[in-house]
mmCIF file of C-alpha atoms in Angstrom:
data_model
loop_
_atom_site.group_PDB
_atom_site.id
_atom_site.type_symbol
_atom_site.label_atom_id
_atom_site.label_comp_id
_atom_site.label_asym_id
_atom_site.label_seq_id
_atom_site.Cartn_x
_atom_site.Cartn_y
_atom_site.Cartn_z
ATOM 1 C CA MET A 1 -12.500 8.009 17.432
ATOM 2 C CA THR A 2 -13.901 9.860 14.456
ATOM 3 C CA GLU A 3 -10.980 11.029 12.340
ATOM 4 C CA ALA A 4 -7.776 9.905 10.704
ATOM 5 C CA ILE A 5 -4.861 11.048 8.568
ATOM 6 C CA LEU A 6 -3.800 9.014 5.548
ATOM 7 C CA LEU A 7 -0.257 9.598 4.290
ATOM 8 C CA VAL A 8 -0.480 9.282 0.509
ATOM 9 C CA GLY A 9 2.213 11.667 -0.721
ATOM 10 C CA GLY A 10 5.031 9.268 -1.610
ATOM 11 C CA LYS A 11 6.403 8.969 -5.144
ATOM 12 C CA GLY A 12 6.333 5.171 -5.131
ATOM 13 C CA THR A 13 9.725 4.956 -6.833
ATOM 14 C CA ARG A 14 10.105 1.246 -6.026
ATOM 15 C CA LEU A 15 6.888 0.587 -7.971
ATOM 16 C CA ARG A 16 7.889 2.331 -11.188
ATOM 17 C CA PRO A 17 6.794 2.181 -13.972
ATOM 18 C CA LEU A 18 3.378 1.614 -12.333
ATOM 19 C CA THR A 19 3.650 5.001 -10.651
ATOM 20 C CA VAL A 20 4.826 7.049 -13.629
ATOM 21 C CA HIS A 21 1.269 8.264 -14.292
ATOM 22 C CA THR A 22 -0.475 7.082 -11.115
ATOM 23 C CA PRO A 23 0.308 7.753 -7.437
ATOM 24 C CA LYS A 24 0.977 4.523 -5.563
ATOM 25 C CA PRO A 25 -2.243 4.567 -3.466
ATOM 26 C CA MET A 26 -4.277 4.890 -6.674
ATOM 27 C CA VAL A 27 -2.808 1.843 -8.439
ATOM 28 C CA PRO A 28 -5.648 -0.705 -8.629
ATOM 29 C CA ALA A 29 -5.546 -3.658 -6.241
ATOM 30 C CA ALA A 30 -8.366 -6.199 -6.518
ATOM 31 C CA GLY A 31 -10.173 -3.991 -8.998
ATOM 32 C CA VAL A 32 -10.181 -0.635 -7.169
ATOM 33 C CA PRO A 33 -7.495 1.900 -6.199
ATOM 34 C CA PHE A 34 -5.592 0.500 -3.232
ATOM 35 C CA LEU A 35 -6.554 3.571 -1.193
ATOM 36 C CA THR A 36 -10.201 2.483 -1.455
ATOM 37 C CA HIS A 37 -9.469 -0.553 0.704
ATOM 38 C CA GLN A 38 -7.861 1.590 3.407
ATOM 39 C CA LEU A 39 -10.705 4.090 3.408
ATOM 40 C CA ALA A 40 -13.328 1.340 3.601
ATOM 41 C CA ARG A 41 -11.599 -0.396 6.506
ATOM 42 C CA ALA A 42 -11.257 2.879 8.408
ATOM 43 C CA ARG A 43 -14.954 3.584 7.860
ATOM 44 C CA ALA A 44 -15.850 0.104 9.109
ATOM 45 C CA ALA A 45 -13.895 0.852 12.299
ATOM 46 C CA GLY A 46 -15.949 3.970 13.012
ATOM 47 C CA VAL A 47 -13.872 6.701 11.363
ATOM 48 C CA ASP A 48 -15.930 9.327 9.538
ATOM 49 C CA HIS A 49 -13.473 12.181 8.853
ATOM 50 C CA ILE A 50 -10.207 11.541 6.991
ATOM 51 C CA VAL A 51 -7.595 14.030 5.842
ATOM 52 C CA LEU A 52 -5.447 12.869 2.933
ATOM 53 C CA ALA A 53 -1.882 14.215 3.035
ATOM 54 C CA THR A 54 -0.990 14.367 -0.658
ATOM 55 C CA SER A 55 2.067 15.432 -2.627
ATOM 56 C CA TYR A 56 3.059 13.409 -5.720
ATOM 57 C CA LEU A 57 0.370 13.614 -8.437
ATOM 58 C CA ALA A 58 -1.906 15.174 -5.825
ATOM 59 C CA GLU A 59 -4.423 16.218 -8.473
ATOM 60 C CA VAL A 60 -5.497 12.591 -9.022
ATOM 61 C CA PHE A 61 -7.135 11.929 -5.645
ATOM 62 C CA GLU A 62 -10.013 14.381 -5.327
ATOM 63 C CA PRO A 63 -11.542 13.817 -8.785
ATOM 64 C CA HIS A 64 -11.844 10.128 -7.924
ATOM 65 C CA PHE A 65 -13.044 10.223 -4.309
ATOM 66 C CA GLY A 66 -14.653 13.668 -4.140
ATOM 67 C CA ASP A 67 -15.919 14.559 -0.688
ATOM 68 C CA GLY A 68 -15.996 10.886 0.321
ATOM 69 C CA SER A 69 -19.772 10.698 0.696
ATOM 70 C CA ALA A 70 -19.985 7.645 -1.591
ATOM 71 C CA LEU A 71 -17.945 5.783 1.022
ATOM 72 C CA GLY A 72 -19.810 7.247 3.981
ATOM 73 C CA LEU A 73 -16.874 9.524 4.812
ATOM 74 C CA HIS A 74 -15.983 13.188 4.881
ATOM 75 C CA LEU A 75 -12.674 13.563 3.032
ATOM 76 C CA GLU A 76 -10.361 16.556 2.927
ATOM 77 C CA TYR A 77 -7.165 16.989 0.920
ATOM 78 C CA VAL A 78 -4.001 18.848 1.888
ATOM 79 C CA THR A 79 -1.138 19.043 -0.618
ATOM 80 C CA GLU A 80 2.499 19.569 0.356
ATOM 81 C CA ARG A 81 4.338 22.060 -1.824
ATOM 82 C CA GLU A 82 7.568 20.220 -1.060
ATOM 83 C CA PRO A 83 7.758 16.647 0.332
ATOM 84 C CA LEU A 84 7.771 16.835 4.136
ATOM 85 C CA GLY A 85 8.296 13.213 5.187
ATOM 86 C CA THR A 86 5.917 11.256 7.400
ATOM 87 C CA GLY A 87 6.105 13.574 10.421
ATOM 88 C CA GLY A 88 6.047 16.760 8.378
ATOM 89 C CA ALA A 89 3.007 15.544 6.463
ATOM 90 C CA ILE A 90 1.148 14.806 9.699
ATOM 91 C CA ARG A 91 1.953 18.262 11.067
ATOM 92 C CA ASN A 92 1.012 19.901 7.769
ATOM 93 C CA VAL A 93 -2.619 18.748 8.001
ATOM 94 C CA ALA A 94 -3.087 19.464 11.718
ATOM 95 C CA ASP A 95 -5.294 22.513 11.187
ATOM 96 C CA ARG A 96 -7.900 20.322 9.439
ATOM 97 C CA LEU A 97 -8.371 18.115 12.504
ATOM 98 C CA ARG A 98 -11.422 18.568 14.726
ATOM 99 C CA SER A 99 -10.332 16.510 17.736
ATOM 100 C CA GLY A 100 -9.741 17.994 21.164
ATOM 101 C CA PRO A 101 -6.195 18.003 22.658
ATOM 102 C CA ASP A 102 -6.558 14.643 24.411
ATOM 103 C CA GLU A 103 -8.567 12.856 21.748
ATOM 104 C CA PRO A 104 -7.091 10.128 19.520
ATOM 105 C CA VAL A 105 -6.197 10.614 15.857
ATOM 106 C CA LEU A 106 -5.577 7.537 13.728
ATOM 107 C CA ILE A 107 -2.713 7.692 11.203
ATOM 108 C CA PHE A 108 -2.064 5.255 8.345
ATOM 109 C CA ASN A 109 0.784 4.900 5.881
ATOM 110 C CA GLY A 110 -0.691 4.715 2.396
ATOM 111 C CA ASP A 111 1.181 1.606 1.247
ATOM 112 C CA ILE A 112 0.363 -0.992 3.904
ATOM 113 C CA LEU A 113 -2.196 -3.752 3.396
ATOM 114 C CA THR A 114 -3.186 -5.060 6.801
ATOM 115 C CA GLY A 115 -5.828 -6.903 8.757
ATOM 116 C CA LEU A 116 -5.122 -4.743 11.812
ATOM 117 C CA ASP A 117 -7.929 -4.554 14.370
ATOM 118 C CA ILE A 118 -8.201 -0.768 14.292
ATOM 119 C CA ARG A 119 -10.629 -0.583 17.192
ATOM 120 C CA ALA A 120 -8.281 -2.660 19.353
ATOM 121 C CA LEU A 121 -5.400 -0.267 18.633
ATOM 122 C CA VAL A 122 -7.523 2.709 19.696
ATOM 123 C CA ASP A 123 -8.761 0.856 22.785
ATOM 124 C CA THR A 124 -5.152 0.057 23.738
ATOM 125 C CA HIS A 125 -4.212 3.705 23.287
ATOM 126 C CA GLU A 126 -7.008 4.943 25.514
ATOM 127 C CA SER A 127 -6.743 2.264 28.205
ATOM 128 C CA THR A 128 -2.993 2.797 28.651
ATOM 129 C CA GLY A 129 -3.131 6.604 28.520
ATOM 130 C CA ALA A 130 -0.413 6.632 25.870
ATOM 131 C CA ASP A 131 0.759 9.701 23.989
ATOM 132 C CA VAL A 132 1.290 7.623 20.850
ATOM 133 C CA SER A 133 0.365 4.009 20.185
ATOM 134 C CA LEU A 134 1.934 1.968 17.416
ATOM 135 C CA HIS A 135 0.801 -1.106 15.566
ATOM 136 C CA LEU A 136 3.646 -3.623 15.755
ATOM 137 C CA THR A 137 3.900 -6.863 13.847
ATOM 138 C CA LYS A 138 6.290 -9.791 14.092
ATOM 139 C CA VAL A 139 8.394 -10.792 11.088
ATOM 140 C CA THR A 140 10.581 -13.817 10.489
ATOM 141 C CA ASP A 141 13.535 -11.773 9.215
ATOM 142 C CA PRO A 142 13.568 -8.269 10.738
ATOM 143 C CA ARG A 143 16.861 -7.146 9.176
ATOM 144 C CA ALA A 144 15.126 -4.944 6.596
ATOM 145 C CA TYR A 145 13.091 -3.082 9.221
ATOM 146 C CA GLY A 146 13.418 -0.847 12.238
ATOM 147 C CA LEU A 147 12.968 -2.818 15.441
ATOM 148 C CA VAL A 148 10.649 -1.752 18.268
ATOM 149 C CA PRO A 149 11.319 -3.623 21.539
ATOM 150 C CA THR A 150 8.715 -3.303 24.309
ATOM 151 C CA ASP A 151 8.476 -4.302 27.961
ATOM 152 C CA ASP A 152 6.009 -6.884 29.268
ATOM 153 C CA THR A 153 3.247 -4.252 29.395
ATOM 154 C CA GLY A 154 3.755 -3.246 25.755
ATOM 155 C CA ARG A 155 5.467 0.055 26.520
ATOM 156 C CA VAL A 156 8.038 0.952 23.855
ATOM 157 C CA LEU A 157 11.632 0.835 25.090
ATOM 158 C CA ALA A 158 13.567 1.945 22.007
ATOM 159 C CA PHE A 159 13.582 2.448 18.256
ATOM 160 C CA LEU A 160 16.438 0.568 16.638
ATOM 161 C CA GLU A 161 17.564 1.102 13.053
ATOM 162 C CA LYS A 162 17.885 -1.847 10.703
ATOM 163 C CA PRO A 163 20.093 -4.405 12.504
ATOM 164 C CA GLN A 164 23.330 -5.421 10.808
ATOM 165 C CA THR A 165 24.465 -8.302 13.021
ATOM 166 C CA PRO A 166 22.655 -11.158 14.825
ATOM 167 C CA GLU A 167 23.483 -9.511 18.158
ATOM 168 C CA GLU A 168 21.533 -6.413 17.140
ATOM 169 C CA ILE A 169 18.338 -8.390 16.522
ATOM 170 C CA VAL A 170 16.855 -7.993 19.998
ATOM 171 C CA THR A 171 13.240 -8.465 18.921
ATOM 172 C CA ASP A 172 11.175 -9.603 15.947
ATOM 173 C CA GLN A 173 8.730 -6.708 16.420
ATOM 174 C CA ILE A 174 8.668 -3.999 13.768
ATOM 175 C CA ASN A 175 6.807 -0.752 13.189
ATOM 176 C CA ALA A 176 3.845 -1.749 11.005
ATOM 177 C CA GLY A 177 2.891 1.767 9.851
ATOM 178 C CA ALA A 178 -0.337 2.544 11.738
ATOM 179 C CA TYR A 179 -0.481 4.837 14.768
ATOM 180 C CA VAL A 180 -2.813 6.567 17.171
ATOM 181 C CA PHE A 181 -1.615 10.007 18.305
ATOM 182 C CA ARG A 182 -2.931 12.073 21.143
ATOM 183 C CA ARG A 183 -4.072 15.162 19.227
ATOM 184 C CA SER A 184 -1.852 17.545 21.234
ATOM 185 C CA VAL A 185 1.264 15.518 20.367
ATOM 186 C CA ILE A 186 0.806 16.304 16.662
ATOM 187 C CA ASP A 187 1.273 20.000 17.438
ATOM 188 C CA THR A 188 4.735 19.299 18.896
ATOM 189 C CA ILE A 189 6.044 18.156 15.497
ATOM 190 C CA PRO A 190 8.073 20.978 13.881
ATOM 191 C CA ALA A 191 6.142 22.724 11.113
ATOM 192 C CA GLY A 192 7.336 23.701 7.668
ATOM 193 C CA ARG A 193 10.237 21.277 7.271
ATOM 194 C CA PRO A 194 10.737 17.576 6.510
ATOM 195 C CA VAL A 195 10.334 15.346 9.565
ATOM 196 C CA SER A 196 10.410 11.557 9.848
ATOM 197 C CA VAL A 197 8.221 10.137 12.610
ATOM 198 C CA GLU A 198 10.280 6.948 12.570
ATOM 199 C CA ARG A 199 13.723 8.573 12.825
ATOM 200 C CA GLU A 200 12.972 11.835 14.634
ATOM 201 C CA THR A 201 9.525 12.184 16.213
ATOM 202 C CA PHE A 202 9.271 8.829 17.966
ATOM 203 C CA PRO A 203 12.862 8.724 19.310
ATOM 204 C CA ASP A 204 12.589 12.334 20.510
ATOM 205 C CA LEU A 205 9.288 11.636 22.278
ATOM 206 C CA LEU A 206 10.821 8.597 23.951
ATOM 207 C CA SER A 207 13.849 10.617 25.084
ATOM 208 C CA ALA A 208 11.528 13.252 26.538
ATOM 209 C CA GLY A 209 9.742 10.643 28.647
ATOM 210 C CA ALA A 210 6.558 10.385 26.628
ATOM 211 C CA HIS A 211 4.487 7.210 26.840
ATOM 212 C CA LEU A 212 4.695 5.267 23.582
ATOM 213 C CA GLN A 213 2.666 2.056 23.581
ATOM 214 C CA GLY A 214 3.055 -0.871 21.217
ATOM 215 C CA MET A 215 0.280 -3.266 20.283
ATOM 216 C CA VAL A 216 1.336 -6.459 18.544
ATOM 217 C CA ASP A 217 -1.221 -7.574 15.989
ATOM 218 C CA SER A 218 0.095 -10.392 13.815
ATOM 219 C CA THR A 219 -2.833 -10.713 11.442
ATOM 220 C CA TYR A 220 -2.254 -10.165 7.717
ATOM 221 C CA TRP A 221 0.370 -7.491 6.981
ATOM 222 C CA LEU A 222 2.142 -6.600 3.750
ATOM 223 C CA ASP A 223 4.199 -3.604 2.628
ATOM 224 C CA LEU A 224 3.120 -3.005 -0.971
ATOM 225 C CA GLY A 225 6.261 -1.076 -1.887
ATOM 226 C CA THR A 226 7.534 -3.434 -4.593
ATOM 227 C CA PRO A 227 5.805 -4.722 -7.735
ATOM 228 C CA ALA A 228 5.971 -8.328 -6.507
ATOM 229 C CA ALA A 229 4.390 -7.379 -3.177
ATOM 230 C CA PHE A 230 1.705 -5.279 -4.860
ATOM 231 C CA VAL A 231 0.688 -8.123 -7.161
ATOM 232 C CA ARG A 232 0.635 -10.529 -4.230
ATOM 233 C CA GLY A 233 -1.466 -8.140 -2.138
ATOM 234 C CA SER A 234 -4.032 -7.757 -4.897
ATOM 235 C CA ALA A 235 -4.285 -11.537 -5.292
ATOM 236 C CA ASP A 236 -4.635 -11.979 -1.524
ATOM 237 C CA LEU A 237 -7.513 -9.490 -1.494
ATOM 238 C CA VAL A 238 -9.270 -11.369 -4.293
ATOM 239 C CA MET A 239 -8.836 -14.732 -2.582
ATOM 240 C CA GLY A 240 -9.913 -13.404 0.816
ATOM 241 C CA ARG A 241 -6.559 -13.839 2.552
ATOM 242 C CA ALA A 242 -6.423 -10.085 3.170
ATOM 243 C CA PRO A 243 -9.577 -8.429 4.536
ATOM 244 C CA SER A 244 -11.378 -5.562 2.829
ATOM 245 C CA PRO A 245 -15.027 -4.569 2.479
ATOM 246 C CA ALA A 246 -14.196 -2.835 -0.807
ATOM 247 C CA VAL A 247 -13.447 -5.803 -3.096
ATOM 248 C CA PRO A 248 -16.001 -5.411 -5.936
ATOM 249 C CA GLY A 249 -17.184 -8.988 -6.171
ATOM 250 C CA ARG A 250 -17.089 -12.400 -4.554
ATOM 251 C CA ARG A 251 -13.836 -13.724 -3.124
ATOM 252 C CA GLY A 252 -12.345 -16.511 -5.186
ATOM 253 C CA ASP A 253 -9.705 -17.545 -7.669
ATOM 254 C CA ARG A 254 -10.314 -14.640 -10.017
ATOM 255 C CA LEU A 255 -12.032 -11.271 -10.278
ATOM 256 C CA ILE A 256 -13.340 -10.103 -13.644
ATOM 257 C CA LEU A 257 -14.561 -6.509 -13.733
ATOM 258 C CA PRO A 258 -17.891 -5.846 -15.498
ATOM 259 C CA THR A 259 -16.678 -4.636 -18.907
ATOM 260 C CA ALA A 260 -13.707 -7.015 -19.153
ATOM 261 C CA ARG A 261 -13.813 -9.861 -21.682
ATOM 262 C CA VAL A 262 -12.312 -13.314 -21.178
ATOM 263 C CA ALA A 263 -12.306 -16.053 -23.811
ATOM 264 C CA PRO A 264 -14.168 -19.205 -22.730
ATOM 265 C CA ASP A 265 -11.032 -21.370 -22.821
ATOM 266 C CA ALA A 266 -8.704 -18.846 -21.120
ATOM 267 C CA LYS A 267 -7.648 -19.941 -17.645
ATOM 268 C CA LEU A 268 -7.533 -17.452 -14.763
ATOM 269 C CA THR A 269 -6.266 -18.613 -11.359
ATOM 270 C CA GLY A 270 -4.471 -17.517 -8.186
ATOM 271 C CA GLY A 271 -6.431 -14.339 -7.469
ATOM 272 C CA THR A 272 -6.011 -12.859 -10.938
ATOM 273 C CA VAL A 273 -7.804 -9.563 -11.644
ATOM 274 C CA VAL A 274 -8.956 -8.525 -15.117
ATOM 275 C CA GLY A 275 -9.740 -4.811 -15.150
ATOM 276 C CA GLU A 276 -12.424 -2.795 -16.901
ATOM 277 C CA GLY A 277 -12.238 -3.056 -20.682
ATOM 278 C CA ALA A 278 -9.356 -5.538 -20.631
ATOM 279 C CA PHE A 279 -9.343 -8.651 -22.827
ATOM 280 C CA VAL A 280 -7.853 -12.096 -22.230
ATOM 281 C CA ALA A 281 -7.834 -14.069 -25.473
ATOM 282 C CA GLU A 282 -8.314 -17.739 -26.223
ATOM 283 C CA GLY A 283 -5.812 -20.187 -24.784
ATOM 284 C CA ALA A 284 -4.184 -17.613 -22.510
ATOM 285 C CA ARG A 285 -3.265 -18.598 -18.965
ATOM 286 C CA VAL A 286 -3.056 -15.950 -16.252
ATOM 287 C CA CYS A 287 -2.155 -16.823 -12.656
ATOM 288 C CA GLY A 288 -1.848 -14.525 -9.638
ATOM 289 C CA SER A 289 -1.629 -11.449 -11.849
ATOM 290 C CA THR A 290 -3.260 -8.046 -12.246
ATOM 291 C CA ILE A 291 -4.419 -7.000 -15.709
ATOM 292 C CA LEU A 292 -5.221 -3.289 -15.550
ATOM 293 C CA PRO A 293 -8.006 -1.569 -17.530
ATOM 294 C CA GLY A 294 -7.819 -1.765 -21.291
ATOM 295 C CA ALA A 295 -4.907 -4.223 -21.410
ATOM 296 C CA VAL A 296 -4.866 -7.143 -23.849
ATOM 297 C CA ILE A 297 -3.473 -10.631 -23.322
ATOM 298 C CA GLU A 298 -3.237 -12.254 -26.737
ATOM 299 C CA PRO A 299 -3.873 -15.932 -27.601
ATOM 300 C CA GLY A 300 -1.656 -18.503 -25.907
ATOM 301 C CA ALA A 301 0.193 -16.023 -23.698
ATOM 302 C CA VAL A 302 1.136 -17.169 -20.190
ATOM 303 C CA VAL A 303 1.244 -14.497 -17.473
ATOM 304 C CA THR A 304 2.232 -15.432 -13.912
ATOM 305 C CA ASP A 305 2.634 -13.180 -10.829
ATOM 306 C CA SER A 306 2.842 -10.123 -13.071
ATOM 307 C CA LEU A 307 1.203 -6.744 -13.453
ATOM 308 C CA ILE A 308 0.136 -5.587 -16.895
ATOM 309 C CA GLY A 309 -0.461 -1.825 -17.104
ATOM 310 C CA SER A 310 -3.412 0.045 -18.553
ATOM 311 C CA ARG A 311 -3.755 -0.336 -22.335
ATOM 312 C CA ALA A 312 -0.656 -2.560 -22.471
ATOM 313 C CA ARG A 313 -0.504 -5.616 -24.705
ATOM 314 C CA VAL A 314 1.130 -9.021 -24.254
ATOM 315 C CA GLY A 315 1.657 -10.802 -27.568
ATOM 316 C CA GLU A 316 0.763 -14.316 -28.631
ATOM 317 C CA ARG A 317 2.637 -17.114 -26.870
ATOM 318 C CA SER A 318 4.741 -14.705 -24.804
ATOM 319 C CA VAL A 319 5.581 -15.959 -21.308
ATOM 320 C CA LEU A 320 5.825 -13.461 -18.438
ATOM 321 C CA THR A 321 6.771 -14.432 -14.888
ATOM 322 C CA GLY A 322 7.174 -11.811 -12.150
ATOM 323 C CA ALA A 323 7.143 -9.001 -14.706
ATOM 324 C CA VAL A 324 5.777 -5.474 -14.732
ATOM 325 C CA VAL A 325 4.586 -4.009 -18.024
ATOM 326 C CA GLY A 326 3.964 -0.259 -17.924
ATOM 327 C CA ASP A 327 0.939 1.594 -19.249
ATOM 328 C CA GLY A 328 0.625 1.443 -23.025
ATOM 329 C CA ALA A 329 3.630 -0.845 -23.510
ATOM 330 C CA VAL A 330 3.603 -3.658 -26.072
ATOM 331 C CA VAL A 331 5.363 -6.986 -25.587
ATOM 332 C CA GLY A 332 5.417 -8.656 -28.990
ATOM 333 C CA ALA A 333 4.737 -12.300 -29.661
ATOM 334 C CA ASP A 334 7.066 -15.098 -28.546
ATOM 335 C CA ASN A 335 8.975 -13.152 -25.903
ATOM 336 C CA GLU A 336 9.990 -14.540 -22.520
ATOM 337 C CA LEU A 337 10.260 -12.102 -19.602
ATOM 338 C CA ARG A 338 11.291 -13.274 -16.150
ATOM 339 C CA ASP A 339 11.376 -12.158 -12.517
ATOM 340 C CA GLY A 340 12.092 -8.506 -11.921
ATOM 341 C CA VAL A 341 11.896 -7.226 -15.483
ATOM 342 C CA ARG A 342 10.155 -3.862 -15.886
ATOM 343 C CA VAL A 343 8.933 -2.778 -19.296
ATOM 344 C CA TRP A 344 8.545 0.989 -19.290
ATOM 345 C CA CYS A 345 5.404 2.852 -20.276
ATOM 346 C CA ASP A 346 4.757 2.913 -24.045
ATOM 347 C CA ALA A 347 7.848 0.790 -24.791
ATOM 348 C CA ARG A 348 7.768 -1.674 -27.692
ATOM 349 C CA ILE A 349 9.448 -5.079 -27.582
ATOM 350 C CA PRO A 350 9.436 -6.649 -31.053
ATOM 351 C CA ALA A 351 8.310 -10.231 -31.527
ATOM 352 C CA GLY A 352 10.824 -12.872 -30.469
ATOM 353 C CA SER A 353 13.315 -10.337 -29.099
ATOM 354 C CA VAL A 354 13.812 -11.456 -25.464
ATOM 355 C CA ARG A 355 14.257 -15.051 -24.325
ATOM 356 C CA PHE A 356 15.800 -16.939 -21.425
ATOM 357 C CA SER A 357 15.371 -20.381 -22.963
ATOM 358 C CA SER A 358 16.353 -21.643 -26.400
ATOM 359 C CA ASP A 359 14.107 -21.071 -29.390
ATOM 360 C CA GLN A 360 13.357 -24.787 -29.757
#
């Protein structure tokens, strides 16, 4: 296997305001754009040619990664004029592939952090003679996912939409967002229109008698589609719970990028990342959070499981838990922001304006 397609065209609406100015795969996780981790893991598995299927804020990718040579890769970029869905995006980049008709092409969704054994998935694909092989993972509560039951040899039996009743939960296996396609199968996807591989391509292939193989790999897996999941994924990368050769530093309780500044008595724990040019002031406590480049955490602030955008500022003694603060926003002193709050880019919250507890 020498080439792959990375699907990085989504708008990342569930991650807003993080994705107002930045496409989701380019939001920093453990100090580098999340896409860097995916590219590095693919390279470590033997991939050397990757086509990025871009759409939203497509102009951001190439200036950062260039031709990929710094990562030991050859990268190409194909931009959709209109969003084409997962299947349409795959078909749209087909003419950039070099593989022969029966050779394998690896495909990744751009928002999944996983410890998948990529080589094992390709080996499974080739040893079973499958047309498409899917990475499956087991989840405790599969109601939010499409289910993928298989027989005792791993062959896919059906694709079931999100189950609504206990009787519909026939398996705990779900589609984990990484595939190996036989190159010729990609050409059967309709061109020039939106196509979903999950809802159209895979069910149609199954109905036509194609061989779809599932490989269950229950190592680390996380969908980074929500702010809480993204922050957790970044912390897991820093602490070594999630594998990546691209983390820029030693695994541990915190990651401080080279030009960041942290006061001697500030406390950083839980996989916290402090980005380039950011500043954490005296007496601040930051746990399990991502502080993006240029942000400032003022004295005595407490930030937990939160993401603070580029050039944002958290005021003195403010307490943030499970919050997202957009790029350039300012949270004034003595505010209290709790789980799920999103402060939009460049917003201003005056001092002492938002609290959940009393002022005593």
